[in-house]
Every structure is written in structure tokens, then in C-alpha cells.
PDB file of C-alpha atoms in Angstrom:
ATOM      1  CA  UNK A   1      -4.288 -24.191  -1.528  1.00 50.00           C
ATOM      2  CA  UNK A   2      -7.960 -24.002  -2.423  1.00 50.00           C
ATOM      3  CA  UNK A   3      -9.115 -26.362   0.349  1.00 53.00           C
ATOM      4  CA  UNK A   4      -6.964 -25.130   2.656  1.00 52.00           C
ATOM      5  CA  UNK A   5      -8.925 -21.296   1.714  1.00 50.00           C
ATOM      6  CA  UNK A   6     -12.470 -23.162   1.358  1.00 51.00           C
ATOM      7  CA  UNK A   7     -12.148 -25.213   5.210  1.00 58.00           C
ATOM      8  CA  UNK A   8     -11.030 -21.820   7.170  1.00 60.00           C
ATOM      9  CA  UNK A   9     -11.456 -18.942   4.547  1.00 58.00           C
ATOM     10  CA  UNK A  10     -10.551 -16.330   7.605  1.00 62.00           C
ATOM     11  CA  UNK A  11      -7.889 -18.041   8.579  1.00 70.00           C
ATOM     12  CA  UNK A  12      -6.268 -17.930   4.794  1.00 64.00           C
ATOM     13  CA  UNK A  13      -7.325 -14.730   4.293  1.00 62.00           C
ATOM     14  CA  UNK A  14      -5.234 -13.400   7.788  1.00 67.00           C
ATOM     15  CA  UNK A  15      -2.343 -15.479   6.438  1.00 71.00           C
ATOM     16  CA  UNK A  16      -3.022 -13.127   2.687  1.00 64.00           C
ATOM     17  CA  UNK A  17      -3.098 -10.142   4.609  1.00 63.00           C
ATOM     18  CA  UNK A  18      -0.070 -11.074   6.845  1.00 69.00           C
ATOM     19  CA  UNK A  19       2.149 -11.915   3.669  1.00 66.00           C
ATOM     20  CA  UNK A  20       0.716  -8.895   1.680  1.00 58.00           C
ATOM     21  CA  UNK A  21       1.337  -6.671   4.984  1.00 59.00           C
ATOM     22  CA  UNK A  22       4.923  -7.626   4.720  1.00 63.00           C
ATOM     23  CA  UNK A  23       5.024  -6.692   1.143  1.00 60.00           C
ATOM     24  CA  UNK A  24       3.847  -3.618   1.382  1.00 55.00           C
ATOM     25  CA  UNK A  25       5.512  -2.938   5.153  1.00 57.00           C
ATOM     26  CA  UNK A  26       3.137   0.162   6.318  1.00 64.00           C
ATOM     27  CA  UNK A  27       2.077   1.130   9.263  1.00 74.00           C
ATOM     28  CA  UNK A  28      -1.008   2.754   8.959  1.00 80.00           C
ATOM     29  CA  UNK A  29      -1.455   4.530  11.994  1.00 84.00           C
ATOM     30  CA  UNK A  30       2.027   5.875  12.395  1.00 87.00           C
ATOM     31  CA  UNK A  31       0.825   7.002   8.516  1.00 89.00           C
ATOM     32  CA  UNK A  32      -1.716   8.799   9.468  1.00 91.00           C
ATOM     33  CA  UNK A  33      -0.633  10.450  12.159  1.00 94.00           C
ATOM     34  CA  UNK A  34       2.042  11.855  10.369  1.00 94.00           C
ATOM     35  CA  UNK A  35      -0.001  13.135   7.636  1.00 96.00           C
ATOM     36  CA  UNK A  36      -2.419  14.605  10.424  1.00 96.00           C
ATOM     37  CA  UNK A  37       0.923  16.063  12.117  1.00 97.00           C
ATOM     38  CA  UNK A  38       1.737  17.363   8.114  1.00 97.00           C
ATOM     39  CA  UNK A  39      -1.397  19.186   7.820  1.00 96.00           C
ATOM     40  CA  UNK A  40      -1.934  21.047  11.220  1.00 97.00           C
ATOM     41  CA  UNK A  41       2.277  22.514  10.358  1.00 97.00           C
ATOM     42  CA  UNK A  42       0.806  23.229   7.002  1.00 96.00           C
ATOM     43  CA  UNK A  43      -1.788  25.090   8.854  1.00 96.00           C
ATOM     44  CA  UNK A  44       1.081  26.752  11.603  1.00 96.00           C
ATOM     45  CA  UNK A  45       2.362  27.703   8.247  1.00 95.00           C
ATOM     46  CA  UNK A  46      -0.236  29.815   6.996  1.00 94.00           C
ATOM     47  CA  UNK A  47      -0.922  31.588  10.473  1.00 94.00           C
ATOM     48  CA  UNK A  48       2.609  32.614  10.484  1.00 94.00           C
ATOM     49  CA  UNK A  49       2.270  33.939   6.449  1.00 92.00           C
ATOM     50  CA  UNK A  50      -0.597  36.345   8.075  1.00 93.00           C
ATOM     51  CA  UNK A  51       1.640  37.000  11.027  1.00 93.00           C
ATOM     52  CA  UNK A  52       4.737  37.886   8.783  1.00 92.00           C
ATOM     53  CA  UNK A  53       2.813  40.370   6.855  1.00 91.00           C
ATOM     54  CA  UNK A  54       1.704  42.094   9.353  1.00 92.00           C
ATOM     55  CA  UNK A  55       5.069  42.093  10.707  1.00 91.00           C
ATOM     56  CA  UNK A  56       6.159  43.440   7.403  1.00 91.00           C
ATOM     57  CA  UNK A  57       3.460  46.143   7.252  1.00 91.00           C
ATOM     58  CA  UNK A  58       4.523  47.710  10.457  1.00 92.00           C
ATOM     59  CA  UNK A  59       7.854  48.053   9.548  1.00 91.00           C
ATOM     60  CA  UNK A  60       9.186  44.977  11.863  1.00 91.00           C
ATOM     61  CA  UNK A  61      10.210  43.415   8.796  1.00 89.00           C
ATOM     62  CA  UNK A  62      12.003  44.039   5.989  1.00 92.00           C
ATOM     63  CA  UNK A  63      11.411  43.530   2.477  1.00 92.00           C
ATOM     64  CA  UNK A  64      14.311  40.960   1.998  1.00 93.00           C
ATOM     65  CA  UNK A  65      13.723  39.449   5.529  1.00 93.00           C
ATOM     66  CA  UNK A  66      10.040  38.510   5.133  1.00 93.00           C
ATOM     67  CA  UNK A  67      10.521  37.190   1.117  1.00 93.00           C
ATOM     68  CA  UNK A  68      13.473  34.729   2.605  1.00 95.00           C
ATOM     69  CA  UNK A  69      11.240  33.803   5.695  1.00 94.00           C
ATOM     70  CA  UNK A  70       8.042  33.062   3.621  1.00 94.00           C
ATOM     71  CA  UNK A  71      10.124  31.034   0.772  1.00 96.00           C
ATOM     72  CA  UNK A  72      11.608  28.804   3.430  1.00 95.00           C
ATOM     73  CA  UNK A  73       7.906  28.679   4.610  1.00 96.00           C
ATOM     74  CA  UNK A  74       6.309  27.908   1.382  1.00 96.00           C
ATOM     75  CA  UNK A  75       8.977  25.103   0.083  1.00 97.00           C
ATOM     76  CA  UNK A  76       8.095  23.462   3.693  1.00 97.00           C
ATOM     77  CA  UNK A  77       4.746  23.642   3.235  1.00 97.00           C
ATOM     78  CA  UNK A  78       5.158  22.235  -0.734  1.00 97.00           C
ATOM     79  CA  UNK A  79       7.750  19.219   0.709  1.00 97.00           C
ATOM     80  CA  UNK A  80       4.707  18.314   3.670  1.00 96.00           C
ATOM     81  CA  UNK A  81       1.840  18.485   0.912  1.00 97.00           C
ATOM     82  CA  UNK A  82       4.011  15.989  -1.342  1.00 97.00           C
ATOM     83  CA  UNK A  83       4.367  14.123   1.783  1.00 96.00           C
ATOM     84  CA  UNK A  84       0.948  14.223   2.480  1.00 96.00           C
ATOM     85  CA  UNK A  85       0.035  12.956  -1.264  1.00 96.00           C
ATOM     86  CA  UNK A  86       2.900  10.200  -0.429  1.00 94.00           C
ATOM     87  CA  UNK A  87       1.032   8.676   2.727  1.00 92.00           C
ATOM     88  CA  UNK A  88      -2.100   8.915   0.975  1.00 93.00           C
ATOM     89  CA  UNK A  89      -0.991   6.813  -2.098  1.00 90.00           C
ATOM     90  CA  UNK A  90       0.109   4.205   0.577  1.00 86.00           C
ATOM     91  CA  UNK A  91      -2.657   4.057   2.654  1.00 86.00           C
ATOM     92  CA  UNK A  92      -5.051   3.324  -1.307  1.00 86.00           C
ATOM     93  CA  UNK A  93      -2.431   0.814  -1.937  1.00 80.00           C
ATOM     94  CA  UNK A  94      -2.883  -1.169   1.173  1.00 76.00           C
ATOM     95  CA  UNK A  95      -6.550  -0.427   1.051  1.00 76.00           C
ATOM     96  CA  UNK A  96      -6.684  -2.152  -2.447  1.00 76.00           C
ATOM     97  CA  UNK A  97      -4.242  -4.685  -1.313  1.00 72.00           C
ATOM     98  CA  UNK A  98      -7.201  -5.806   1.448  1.00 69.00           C
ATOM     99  CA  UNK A  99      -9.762  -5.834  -1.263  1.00 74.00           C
ATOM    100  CA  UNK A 100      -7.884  -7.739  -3.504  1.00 72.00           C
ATOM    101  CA  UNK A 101      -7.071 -10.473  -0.718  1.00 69.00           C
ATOM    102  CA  UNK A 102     -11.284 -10.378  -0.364  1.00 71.00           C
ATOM    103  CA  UNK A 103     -12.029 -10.645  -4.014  1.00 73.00           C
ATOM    104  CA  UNK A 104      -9.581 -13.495  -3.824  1.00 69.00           C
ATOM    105  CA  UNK A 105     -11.564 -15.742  -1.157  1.00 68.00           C
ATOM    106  CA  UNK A 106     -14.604 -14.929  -2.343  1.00 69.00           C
ATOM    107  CA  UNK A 107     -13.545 -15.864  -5.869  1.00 68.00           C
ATOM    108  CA  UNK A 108     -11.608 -19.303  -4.377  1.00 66.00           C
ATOM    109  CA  UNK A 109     -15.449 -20.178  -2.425  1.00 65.00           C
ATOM    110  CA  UNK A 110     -16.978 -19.788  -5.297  1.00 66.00           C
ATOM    111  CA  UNK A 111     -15.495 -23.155  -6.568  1.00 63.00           C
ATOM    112  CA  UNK A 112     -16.131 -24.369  -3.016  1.00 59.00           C
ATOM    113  CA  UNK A 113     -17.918 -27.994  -4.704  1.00 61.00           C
ATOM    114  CA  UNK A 114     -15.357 -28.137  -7.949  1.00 65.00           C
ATOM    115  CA  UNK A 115     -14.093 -31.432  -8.075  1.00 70.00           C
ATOM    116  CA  UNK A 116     -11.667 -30.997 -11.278  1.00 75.00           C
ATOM    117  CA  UNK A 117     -10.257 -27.553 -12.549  1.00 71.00           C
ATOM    118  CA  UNK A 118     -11.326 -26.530 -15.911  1.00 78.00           C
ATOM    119  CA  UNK A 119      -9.536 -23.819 -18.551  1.00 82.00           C
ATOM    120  CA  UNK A 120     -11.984 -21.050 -17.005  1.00 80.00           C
ATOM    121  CA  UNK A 121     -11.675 -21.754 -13.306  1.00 76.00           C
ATOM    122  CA  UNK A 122      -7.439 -21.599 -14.014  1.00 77.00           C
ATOM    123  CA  UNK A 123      -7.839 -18.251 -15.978  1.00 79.00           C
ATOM    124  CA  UNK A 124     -10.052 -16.904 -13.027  1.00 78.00           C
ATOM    125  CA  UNK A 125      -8.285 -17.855 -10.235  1.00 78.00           C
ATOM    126  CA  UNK A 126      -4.523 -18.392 -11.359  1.00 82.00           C
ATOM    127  CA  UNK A 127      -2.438 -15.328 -13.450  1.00 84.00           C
ATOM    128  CA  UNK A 128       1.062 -17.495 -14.015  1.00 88.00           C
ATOM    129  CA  UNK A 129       2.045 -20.989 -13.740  1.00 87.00           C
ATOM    130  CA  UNK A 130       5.924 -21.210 -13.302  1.00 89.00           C
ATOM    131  CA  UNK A 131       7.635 -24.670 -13.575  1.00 89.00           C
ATOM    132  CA  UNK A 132      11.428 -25.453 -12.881  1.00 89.00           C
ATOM    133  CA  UNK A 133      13.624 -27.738 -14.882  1.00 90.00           C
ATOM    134  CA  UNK A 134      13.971 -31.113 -13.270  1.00 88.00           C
ATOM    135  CA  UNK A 135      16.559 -31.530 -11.136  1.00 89.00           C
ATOM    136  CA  UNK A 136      17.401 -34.713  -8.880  1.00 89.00           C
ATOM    137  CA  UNK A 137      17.930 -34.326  -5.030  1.00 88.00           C
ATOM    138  CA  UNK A 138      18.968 -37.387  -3.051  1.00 90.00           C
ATOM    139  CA  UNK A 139      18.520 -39.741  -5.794  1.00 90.00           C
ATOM    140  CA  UNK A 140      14.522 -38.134  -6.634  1.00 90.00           C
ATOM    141  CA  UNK A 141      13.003 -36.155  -8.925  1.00 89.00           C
ATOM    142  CA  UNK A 142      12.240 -32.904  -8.654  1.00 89.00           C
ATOM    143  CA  UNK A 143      10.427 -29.728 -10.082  1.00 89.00           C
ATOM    144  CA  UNK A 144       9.653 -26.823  -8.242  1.00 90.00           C
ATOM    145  CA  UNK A 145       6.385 -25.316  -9.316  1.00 88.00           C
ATOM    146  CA  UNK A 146       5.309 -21.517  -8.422  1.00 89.00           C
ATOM    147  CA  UNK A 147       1.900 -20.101  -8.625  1.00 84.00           C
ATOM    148  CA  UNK A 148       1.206 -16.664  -8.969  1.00 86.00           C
ATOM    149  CA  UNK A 149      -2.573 -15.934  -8.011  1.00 79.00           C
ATOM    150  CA  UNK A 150      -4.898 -13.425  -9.732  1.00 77.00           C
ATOM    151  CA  UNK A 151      -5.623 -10.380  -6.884  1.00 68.00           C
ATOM    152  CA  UNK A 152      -2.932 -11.523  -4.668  1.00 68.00           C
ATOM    153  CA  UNK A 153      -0.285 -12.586  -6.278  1.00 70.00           C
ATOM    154  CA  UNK A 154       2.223 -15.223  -5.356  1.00 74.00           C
ATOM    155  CA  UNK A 155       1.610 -16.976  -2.006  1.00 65.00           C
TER     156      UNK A 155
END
């Protein structure tokens, strides 16, 4: 894995962001243009609030009419903020999810001229080591091993 990263460190780093893409599934700019959408209702919302009280200081509206119309307007305009707080959770998480994957390469050229691994390079680069019982397939051998990475996990 580490020579593969050190010969064509953009390449592996496009597959990283392609697996960790899938993993996290967003789509940024349908994201953001629904939290762009979100705000400009949120601001509809508050143009109406000044519109309804006017409406209710004339007389247009009544008391009970204008408190149900602005508590359906204000639990709308709660339910897009928490939206809005969703998307931009997301959009850090896939933002840290790219630095990590950069972190990683850099970290992985680092040891670009290593010629064994050592105790520190393993603690650096690797978080978990996981190895499978032995188990014999067509007459062979076998263990399964699984490497999860520090930054990007397992690949």
C-alpha cells in the first residue's frame, strides 16, 4: 500500500477520497444549495412576521389568527435553522475527511526511502492490525489480514 501511495501519491489519494466519498455519501453542492434555499425562507419568514403585524395592527387580523400564523412560522423557521446546522456539520465532516486523506499521504511520503518498518513508523501510520484465524481454501493456507490506517481508516 505504501508504494503504491509513494509512486502516484494523487492517484492514491483520488482513490482515498473516492472510498471516503462513499462513506460519507454527500453531495456538497446539492448541500449547499439547500442550506442557501433554508436561509433566504428563513428570511421570507421574517418579512412576513413584519407583514403579519401590521396586518394585525390594522385590524386585518385577529388576535388568535396572527398567534397560530406566526407559531406555524416560527417552528418552520426553528426546523430550517436545525437543518441548516445539519448541512453544516456535514459539509466539516467531509471537509475533515479531505484533510485527513492529505495528512495521510503526506505522512505515508514521509517514509518515501524506509526500507524496513520500525515500532514508530507502525504507530504513526497504522491504528489496528486485524488478523483472521487460519483457514484452508483449496488445499492452502490462509489468513485474511485487515488494516485500519491512522486519518483514513480502513482502505
Amino acid at each position: 500500500m505504501e508504494k503504491m501511495a509513494l509512486q502516484d501519491a494523487e492517484v492514491f489519494y483520488g482513490r482515498l477520497t473516492h472510498r471516503l466519498e462513499q462513506r460519507y455519501s454527500i453531495d456538497e453542492t446539492s448541500l449547499k444549495k439547500e442550506q442557501d434555499a433554508l436561509a433566504k425562507r428563513n428570511q421570507e419568514i421574517d418579512d412576513m412576521f413584519m407583514t403579519l403585524y401590521a396586518d394585525k395592527a390594522k385590524g386585518i387580523l385577529t388576535e388568535q389568527r396572527f398567534l397560530r400564523m406566526t407559531e406555524t412560522l416560527e417552528q418552520e423557521q426553528s426546523d430550517n435553522k436545525a437543518r441548516m446546522q445539519t448541512i453544516t456539520d456535514e459539509l466539516r465532516i467531509a471537509s475533515s475527511a479531505d484533510s485527513d486523506v492529505r495528512r495521510f499521504i503526506g505522512e505515508i511520503q514521509e517514509y518515501a526511502s524506509i526500507t524496513e518498518l520500525d515500532e514508530a513508523i507502525l504507530n504513526r501510520l497504522i491504528d489496528k492490525i486485524y488478523i483472521s484465524a487460519v483457514e484452508v481454501i483449496n488445499g492452502e493456507k490462509v489468513q485474511k489480514v485487515r488494516i485500519v490506517y491512522n486519518f483514513v481508516g480502513e482502505i
